[in-house]
Amino acid sequence: MYGGGGYEAGASQFGGGGFVASQNDNDNRSPGLKHTGEKRAGIRSVTIKQLKEACDKHTQQHEDIQSHQNVTLVAKVASMRDFSSSSMLEMMVWDGTGSFNVHYYIPEEDEQTMQKMSEWREGVYVRVYGALSEFEGNFRILAFNVRKVTDFNEVTYHNLQAIFQHAHLSKGGAGTGLLTNGDAAPQAAAAGPMGGSGDGNDVGNDGLTHTQRQVKSVLDSERHRENPDGLTADQVMAETPGMSHQQVQAALSVLMENGHAYTASDEFHYKSTSF
Amino acid sequence: MERPAPCPRVNFALMERYIGQHVLLVCKLDSLEPQMNRAHVVTSDGGRVTVALKTATFDSSFVEFEGIVDAPNQLREEARCEFGSSFDMTTYDRLCQLSNTDYKTLFA
């Protein structure tokens, strides 16, 4: 579910504002970062040490991280608080550079969600996508997606991505701080087996198969941007000739899982996170 | 549980810098001495290390040990995460080097 720099480049192009904002809206205790200005669209790969330094008002380091809407990290679950009687799951994650709190609002207690959450145990590596926010005087990541890491090359990949983005920004790369496919390509090539050819069902350098990419391009298309409800799988299928409902649904699930899409008006309508 | 930090990612060449400290060592299992609770492993840069284990059973050949460096070629296991049967050690070794040199400030 990853594949060289391109994947994060793709992910880094989404604003995610509406999605994350809606989660923040449900949490009145979360005022967000007070001392940052307008946040940049995009997702930033970080180590926990970078996050902690970004949150430390005295060091004022890594301001570029605070200025990003979303961050992603790969870390081990160090501890979890029982979530059986709460709609919010709290976990402490650790990546060797430090520990950080992650809060995740349980969207719905269906079997699939509970199954996914049962995999998050102490000692398990997880990929967290979320936004930095302040909670009772401490910073945390308000996660909009957490998934268990199953291919451990992702640990290598994530940390190299954090280095790459830091180097790119500190050396005065593109002013937006976002990676492009072109920027990421050398790293993807260096990553060797972590990249792919992008043909057929192979995972390409953007971390997606051809099918998933087609579905994403429908969600990303200009004509659907203004539609607040999002698209159903059937509507996507109508624009992807030759693709079965099952294929579209599977692709949508993967796009959701990796932060490229989210459900909008209800659980059957999907929108792209790219705008 | 408070976890040690920093806990640098190391290869064989870097281990000697961290004697007495917590590190993360990703390695490939070479051989086991179950009676002695020891494993002989190969690190990402091809070095050979002996790991004092907590338990001598493994389900995969690549393992990330969290442990304390007792000697340049000896590690005492504190915890482990099994990385499966396929892992790109060459790229991981590059990460070990970068995270302990040019980009150390991001990690420790």
Short mmCIF file of C-alpha atoms in Angstrom, two decimals:
data_model
loop_
_atom_site.label_atom_id
_atom_site.label_comp_id
_atom_site.label_asym_id
_atom_site.label_seq_id
_atom_site.Cartn_x
_atom_site.Cartn_y
_atom_site.Cartn_z
CA MET A 1 0.00 0.00 0.00
CA TYR A 2 2.91 2.23 -0.56
CA GLY A 3 5.36 2.52 -3.34
CA GLY A 4 8.14 4.97 -3.38
CA GLY A 5 7.92 8.67 -3.16
CA GLY A 6 5.08 8.94 -5.59
CA TYR A 7 2.59 7.58 -3.17
CA GLU A 8 3.30 10.17 -0.57
CA ALA A 9 3.56 12.73 -3.29
CA GLY A 10 0.04 11.85 -4.22
CA ALA A 11 -1.06 11.94 -0.63
CA SER A 12 0.77 15.14 -0.01
CA GLN A 13 -1.30 16.90 -2.60
CA PHE A 14 -4.53 16.59 -0.72
CA GLY A 15 -5.82 19.30 1.50
CA GLY A 16 -7.98 17.13 3.63
CA GLY A 17 -9.34 20.26 5.23
CA GLY A 18 -13.01 19.41 5.14
CA PHE A 19 -12.53 15.93 6.43
CA VAL A 20 -10.24 16.84 9.28
CA ALA A 21 -12.22 19.94 10.08
CA SER A 22 -15.35 17.89 10.51
CA GLN A 23 -13.54 15.65 12.99
CA ASN A 24 -12.28 18.68 14.88
CA ASP A 25 -15.76 20.10 14.95
CA ASN A 26 -16.89 17.13 16.95
CA ASP A 27 -14.30 17.80 19.57
CA ASN A 28 -14.87 21.09 21.33
CA ARG A 29 -11.82 20.48 23.48
CA SER A 30 -9.59 20.70 20.48
CA PRO A 31 -8.82 24.27 19.56
CA GLY A 32 -6.04 23.26 17.21
CA LEU A 33 -2.76 25.05 16.92
CA LYS A 34 -3.16 28.58 18.10
CA HIS A 35 0.17 29.95 17.11
CA THR A 36 0.15 29.03 13.47
CA GLY A 37 -1.28 30.91 10.62
CA GLU A 38 -3.00 29.47 7.62
CA LYS A 39 -2.17 25.81 7.18
CA ARG A 40 -0.78 24.40 4.00
CA ALA A 41 -2.61 21.75 2.14
CA GLY A 42 -0.65 18.52 2.04
CA ILE A 43 0.57 15.77 4.24
CA ARG A 44 3.96 15.72 5.87
CA SER A 45 5.92 12.59 6.76
CA VAL A 46 7.50 13.10 10.16
CA THR A 47 9.39 11.41 12.95
CA ILE A 48 8.03 11.86 16.46
CA LYS A 49 11.09 13.88 17.40
CA GLN A 50 10.23 16.35 14.66
CA LEU A 51 6.65 16.51 15.92
CA LYS A 52 7.73 17.15 19.49
CA GLU A 53 10.11 19.88 18.44
CA ALA A 54 7.41 21.41 16.27
CA CYS A 55 5.08 21.48 19.29
CA ASP A 56 7.66 22.93 21.65
CA LYS A 57 6.96 26.64 21.84
CA HIS A 58 10.44 27.28 23.23
CA THR A 59 12.48 25.63 20.51
CA GLN A 60 10.31 26.87 17.64
CA GLN A 61 11.78 24.23 15.38
CA HIS A 62 10.21 22.64 12.33
CA GLU A 63 7.65 25.40 11.89
CA ASP A 64 7.08 23.94 8.47
CA ILE A 65 5.46 20.92 10.15
CA GLN A 66 3.03 23.05 12.11
CA SER A 67 2.11 24.87 8.96
CA HIS A 68 0.93 21.68 7.34
CA GLN A 69 -2.63 20.56 7.64
CA ASN A 70 -1.84 16.88 8.10
CA VAL A 71 1.01 14.66 9.13
CA THR A 72 1.72 10.97 8.81
CA LEU A 73 4.01 8.75 10.83
CA VAL A 74 4.91 5.10 11.21
CA ALA A 75 5.40 3.96 14.79
CA LYS A 76 4.81 1.16 17.24
CA VAL A 77 1.84 1.18 19.56
CA ALA A 78 3.39 1.63 23.01
CA SER A 79 0.14 1.62 24.97
CA MET A 80 -3.59 1.86 24.41
CA ARG A 81 -6.44 3.00 26.59
CA ASP A 82 -9.48 0.78 26.70
CA PHE A 83 -12.00 2.10 24.22
CA SER A 84 -14.91 -0.23 24.98
CA SER A 85 -16.92 2.52 26.65
CA SER A 86 -15.73 5.46 24.61
CA SER A 87 -16.08 6.71 21.07
CA MET A 88 -12.47 7.83 21.13
CA LEU A 89 -9.49 5.54 21.06
CA GLU A 90 -6.35 6.85 22.72
CA MET A 91 -2.97 5.36 22.02
CA MET A 92 0.63 6.26 22.69
CA VAL A 93 2.91 5.53 19.74
CA TRP A 94 6.69 5.28 19.75
CA ASP A 95 9.14 5.25 16.84
CA GLY A 96 12.48 5.23 18.60
CA THR A 97 12.75 9.02 18.40
CA GLY A 98 10.02 9.68 20.97
CA SER A 99 6.46 8.95 22.05
CA PHE A 100 3.31 10.79 21.00
CA ASN A 101 -0.39 10.63 21.77
CA VAL A 102 -2.80 9.68 19.04
CA HIS A 103 -6.55 10.08 19.40
CA TYR A 104 -8.88 8.39 16.96
CA TYR A 105 -12.62 8.86 16.88
CA ILE A 106 -14.27 5.55 16.20
CA PRO A 107 -16.44 6.29 13.17
CA GLU A 108 -18.92 3.44 13.58
CA GLU A 109 -18.83 0.22 15.48
CA ASP A 110 -19.35 -2.12 12.58
CA GLU A 111 -17.63 -5.45 12.30
CA GLN A 112 -15.04 -4.21 9.81
CA THR A 113 -14.00 -1.26 11.99
CA MET A 114 -13.81 -3.39 15.11
CA GLN A 115 -11.78 -6.00 13.24
CA LYS A 116 -9.36 -3.31 12.07
CA MET A 117 -9.04 -1.85 15.54
CA SER A 118 -8.48 -5.23 17.13
CA GLU A 119 -5.21 -5.39 15.16
CA TRP A 120 -3.84 -2.31 16.92
CA ARG A 121 -2.06 -3.82 19.87
CA GLU A 122 0.98 -2.96 21.90
CA GLY A 123 4.13 -3.63 19.90
CA VAL A 124 2.40 -3.48 16.52
CA TYR A 125 3.58 -1.00 13.88
CA VAL A 126 0.88 1.33 12.63
CA ARG A 127 0.69 4.05 10.00
CA VAL A 128 -1.13 7.09 11.36
CA TYR A 129 -2.60 9.90 9.28
CA GLY A 130 -3.91 12.90 11.16
CA ALA A 131 -3.68 16.51 12.17
CA LEU A 132 -1.74 18.05 15.03
CA SER A 133 -3.98 19.58 17.65
CA GLU A 134 -3.73 20.75 21.23
CA PHE A 135 -5.66 18.79 23.84
CA GLU A 136 -5.77 19.77 27.49
CA GLY A 137 -2.49 21.61 27.14
CA ASN A 138 -0.73 18.78 25.35
CA PHE A 139 -0.30 18.15 21.69
CA ARG A 140 -1.71 15.07 20.07
CA ILE A 141 -2.44 13.74 16.64
CA LEU A 142 -6.13 13.67 15.91
CA ALA A 143 -6.04 10.73 13.52
CA PHE A 144 -8.40 10.30 10.62
CA ASN A 145 -6.89 6.99 9.61
CA VAL A 146 -4.79 4.38 11.36
CA ARG A 147 -3.79 1.11 9.83
CA LYS A 148 -1.56 -1.75 10.81
CA VAL A 149 1.73 -1.99 8.90
CA THR A 150 2.06 -5.38 7.26
CA ASP A 151 5.03 -4.79 4.94
CA PHE A 152 7.86 -3.57 7.12
CA ASN A 153 9.67 -1.94 4.23
CA GLU A 154 7.19 0.81 5.01
CA VAL A 155 9.19 1.58 8.18
CA THR A 156 12.25 2.23 6.02
CA TYR A 157 10.24 4.07 3.42
CA HIS A 158 8.54 6.38 5.89
CA ASN A 159 11.73 7.42 7.62
CA LEU A 160 13.48 8.04 4.30
CA GLN A 161 10.46 10.06 3.23
CA ALA A 162 10.73 12.17 6.40
CA ILE A 163 14.41 12.79 5.60
CA PHE A 164 13.63 13.56 1.99
CA GLN A 165 10.87 16.05 2.78
CA HIS A 166 12.98 17.73 5.45
CA ALA A 167 15.92 18.03 3.06
CA HIS A 168 13.68 19.22 0.27
CA LEU A 169 12.20 21.98 2.41
CA SER A 170 15.35 23.01 4.24
CA LYS A 171 17.24 23.32 0.97
CA GLY A 172 14.60 25.63 -0.41
CA GLY A 173 12.73 23.29 -2.69
CA ALA A 174 9.33 24.04 -4.09
CA GLY A 175 7.76 26.83 -2.07
CA THR A 176 4.68 24.82 -1.30
CA GLY A 177 6.61 22.21 0.59
CA LEU A 178 4.81 19.56 -1.38
CA LEU A 179 6.47 16.86 -3.35
CA THR A 180 5.77 16.22 -6.95
CA ASN A 181 6.06 12.90 -8.68
CA GLY A 182 9.18 14.17 -10.32
CA ASP A 183 10.78 15.08 -7.01
CA ALA A 184 9.95 11.75 -5.53
CA ALA A 185 11.05 9.66 -8.45
CA PRO A 186 14.74 9.38 -7.59
CA GLN A 187 13.89 8.15 -4.14
CA ALA A 188 11.42 5.69 -5.50
CA ALA A 189 14.10 4.41 -7.80
CA ALA A 190 16.57 4.17 -4.96
CA ALA A 191 14.02 2.28 -2.95
CA GLY A 192 14.27 -0.57 -5.43
CA PRO A 193 11.70 -3.20 -4.57
CA MET A 194 9.49 -0.64 -2.93
CA GLY A 195 8.52 0.83 -6.25
CA GLY A 196 6.62 -0.87 -9.02
CA SER A 197 6.09 -0.77 -12.72
CA GLY A 198 2.56 0.59 -12.49
CA ASP A 199 1.31 -1.85 -15.13
CA GLY A 200 -1.81 -3.91 -14.69
CA ASN A 201 -2.33 -4.81 -11.09
CA ASP A 202 1.21 -3.93 -10.09
CA VAL A 203 1.51 -1.18 -7.57
CA GLY A 204 3.03 1.86 -9.20
CA ASN A 205 5.26 4.52 -7.73
CA ASP A 206 2.18 6.33 -6.48
CA GLY A 207 1.31 3.27 -4.41
CA LEU A 208 -1.79 2.53 -6.48
CA THR A 209 -2.74 -0.06 -9.06
CA HIS A 210 -4.04 0.98 -12.45
CA THR A 211 -7.61 0.24 -11.31
CA GLN A 212 -7.26 2.28 -8.14
CA ARG A 213 -5.70 5.11 -10.12
CA GLN A 214 -8.64 5.15 -12.54
CA VAL A 215 -11.13 5.34 -9.68
CA LYS A 216 -9.11 8.08 -8.03
CA SER A 217 -9.03 10.09 -11.25
CA VAL A 218 -12.84 9.99 -11.36
CA LEU A 219 -13.07 11.26 -7.79
CA ASP A 220 -10.39 13.86 -8.53
CA SER A 221 -12.04 15.12 -11.71
CA GLU A 222 -12.91 18.80 -11.95
CA ARG A 223 -16.62 18.19 -12.57
CA HIS A 224 -17.07 16.37 -9.23
CA ARG A 225 -15.21 18.88 -7.08
CA GLU A 226 -18.21 21.05 -6.38
CA ASN A 227 -20.46 18.12 -5.52
CA PRO A 228 -20.63 18.16 -1.70
CA ASP A 229 -22.31 14.75 -1.48
CA GLY A 230 -19.58 12.78 -3.23
CA LEU A 231 -20.02 9.86 -5.62
CA THR A 232 -21.44 6.40 -5.06
CA ALA A 233 -19.64 3.29 -6.30
CA ASP A 234 -22.27 2.99 -9.05
CA GLN A 235 -21.60 6.54 -10.22
CA VAL A 236 -17.88 5.85 -10.29
CA MET A 237 -18.54 2.61 -12.19
CA ALA A 238 -20.50 4.51 -14.83
CA GLU A 239 -17.36 6.52 -15.55
CA THR A 240 -14.96 3.58 -15.55
CA PRO A 241 -16.07 1.33 -18.42
CA GLY A 242 -15.07 -2.30 -18.10
CA MET A 243 -14.74 -2.19 -14.35
CA SER A 244 -17.01 -4.29 -12.16
CA HIS A 245 -18.84 -3.00 -9.09
CA GLN A 246 -16.63 -5.24 -6.98
CA GLN A 247 -13.45 -3.78 -8.50
CA VAL A 248 -14.67 -0.23 -7.94
CA GLN A 249 -15.67 -0.98 -4.37
CA ALA A 250 -12.31 -2.63 -3.66
CA ALA A 251 -10.47 0.34 -5.18
CA LEU A 252 -12.53 2.77 -3.11
CA SER A 253 -11.70 0.84 0.04
CA VAL A 254 -7.99 1.05 -0.71
CA LEU A 255 -8.24 4.76 -1.51
CA MET A 256 -10.05 5.30 1.80
CA GLU A 257 -7.51 3.23 3.67
CA ASN A 258 -4.65 5.31 2.31
CA GLY A 259 -6.13 8.74 2.80
CA HIS A 260 -6.93 9.45 -0.86
CA ALA A 261 -10.70 9.43 -0.32
CA TYR A 262 -13.26 9.74 2.42
CA THR A 263 -16.98 9.22 2.81
CA ALA A 264 -18.92 12.45 2.55
CA SER A 265 -22.70 12.69 2.95
CA ASP A 266 -23.03 9.07 4.05
CA GLU A 267 -20.98 5.89 4.03
CA PHE A 268 -21.86 5.20 0.38
CA HIS A 269 -20.73 8.52 -1.07
CA TYR A 270 -17.04 9.09 -1.65
CA LYS A 271 -15.04 12.24 -2.20
CA SER A 272 -11.41 12.80 -3.01
CA THR A 273 -9.14 14.31 -0.39
CA SER A 274 -7.19 16.06 -3.16
CA PHE A 275 -9.20 19.24 -2.97
CA MET B 1 4.78 2.56 29.47
CA GLU B 2 7.50 5.11 28.86
CA ARG B 3 9.75 3.94 26.06
CA PRO B 4 13.42 4.87 25.78
CA ALA B 5 14.13 7.70 23.39
CA PRO B 6 16.22 8.23 21.51
CA CYS B 7 16.58 4.62 20.52
CA PRO B 8 18.64 4.88 17.33
CA ARG B 9 18.41 2.51 14.39
CA VAL B 10 21.79 0.85 14.03
CA ASN B 11 23.77 -1.52 11.85
CA PHE B 12 26.85 -3.43 12.94
CA ALA B 13 29.23 -0.53 12.27
CA LEU B 14 27.15 1.82 14.41
CA MET B 15 26.67 -0.49 17.39
CA GLU B 16 29.96 0.35 19.03
CA ARG B 17 28.83 3.98 19.41
CA TYR B 18 25.95 2.93 21.62
CA ILE B 19 27.38 0.54 24.20
CA GLY B 20 25.10 0.45 27.24
CA GLN B 21 22.30 2.23 25.35
CA HIS B 22 18.99 1.21 23.83
CA VAL B 23 19.01 0.68 20.06
CA LEU B 24 16.83 -0.75 17.32
CA LEU B 25 18.57 -3.46 15.31
CA VAL B 26 16.92 -4.97 12.26
CA CYS B 27 18.64 -8.19 11.29
CA LYS B 28 18.27 -11.55 9.62
CA LEU B 29 18.33 -14.65 11.78
CA ASP B 30 21.29 -16.85 10.99
CA SER B 31 21.22 -19.51 13.70
CA LEU B 32 19.67 -20.17 17.08
CA GLU B 33 20.97 -21.65 20.30
CA PRO B 34 17.67 -22.30 22.10
CA GLN B 35 19.33 -23.82 25.15
CA MET B 36 21.42 -20.71 25.63
CA ASN B 37 18.58 -18.37 24.60
CA ARG B 38 20.86 -16.85 22.00
CA ALA B 39 20.53 -15.98 18.35
CA HIS B 40 23.25 -15.29 15.84
CA VAL B 41 22.10 -12.68 13.37
CA VAL B 42 23.33 -10.79 10.33
CA THR B 43 22.86 -7.03 10.36
CA SER B 44 21.90 -4.78 7.44
CA ASP B 45 25.58 -4.07 6.70
CA GLY B 46 26.53 -7.73 6.86
CA GLY B 47 27.95 -7.75 10.38
CA ARG B 48 27.42 -10.66 12.76
CA VAL B 49 25.86 -10.05 16.15
CA THR B 50 24.86 -12.32 18.99
CA VAL B 51 21.55 -11.48 20.61
CA ALA B 52 20.65 -12.58 24.15
CA LEU B 53 16.99 -13.46 23.74
CA LYS B 54 13.96 -13.32 25.98
CA THR B 55 12.42 -16.23 24.13
CA ALA B 56 14.03 -18.36 21.46
CA THR B 57 11.07 -18.87 19.14
CA PHE B 58 10.61 -16.97 15.90
CA ASP B 59 8.05 -16.97 13.13
CA SER B 60 10.05 -14.97 10.63
CA SER B 61 13.61 -14.58 9.45
CA PHE B 62 13.80 -10.79 9.64
CA VAL B 63 13.47 -9.32 13.11
CA GLU B 64 13.66 -5.87 14.64
CA PHE B 65 15.16 -6.11 18.11
CA GLU B 66 14.85 -3.34 20.63
CA GLY B 67 17.65 -3.90 23.08
CA ILE B 68 20.73 -2.76 24.93
CA VAL B 69 24.17 -2.95 23.35
CA ASP B 70 26.38 -4.99 25.68
CA ALA B 71 29.38 -5.12 23.35
CA PRO B 72 30.06 -4.08 19.72
CA ASN B 73 28.76 -7.46 18.59
CA GLN B 74 26.33 -8.28 21.41
CA LEU B 75 22.80 -7.12 22.03
CA ARG B 76 20.45 -7.88 24.92
CA GLU B 77 16.86 -8.14 23.77
CA GLU B 78 14.20 -6.01 25.46
CA ALA B 79 11.47 -6.38 22.86
CA ARG B 80 11.09 -7.52 19.27
CA CYS B 81 8.94 -7.09 16.21
CA GLU B 82 9.07 -9.75 13.53
CA PHE B 83 9.49 -8.21 10.07
CA GLY B 84 8.46 -11.25 8.02
CA SER B 85 10.33 -13.27 5.45
CA SER B 86 11.07 -10.47 2.99
CA PHE B 87 12.75 -7.21 3.85
CA ASP B 88 15.01 -4.85 1.89
CA MET B 89 18.13 -4.70 4.07
CA THR B 90 20.13 -2.60 1.60
CA THR B 91 17.73 0.35 1.75
CA TYR B 92 17.31 -0.09 5.48
CA ASP B 93 21.09 0.13 5.90
CA ARG B 94 21.04 3.46 4.09
CA LEU B 95 18.43 4.67 6.57
CA CYS B 96 20.68 3.59 9.47
CA GLN B 97 23.55 5.58 8.01
CA LEU B 98 21.53 8.72 7.24
CA SER B 99 19.73 8.72 10.58
CA ASN B 100 23.03 8.58 12.45
CA THR B 101 24.95 11.11 10.36
CA ASP B 102 23.60 13.86 8.09
CA TYR B 103 20.01 13.71 9.37
CA LYS B 104 20.61 12.69 12.96
CA THR B 105 18.73 15.74 14.22
CA LEU B 106 15.48 14.27 12.94
CA PHE B 107 15.98 11.09 14.96
CA ALA B 108 18.01 11.80 18.09
#
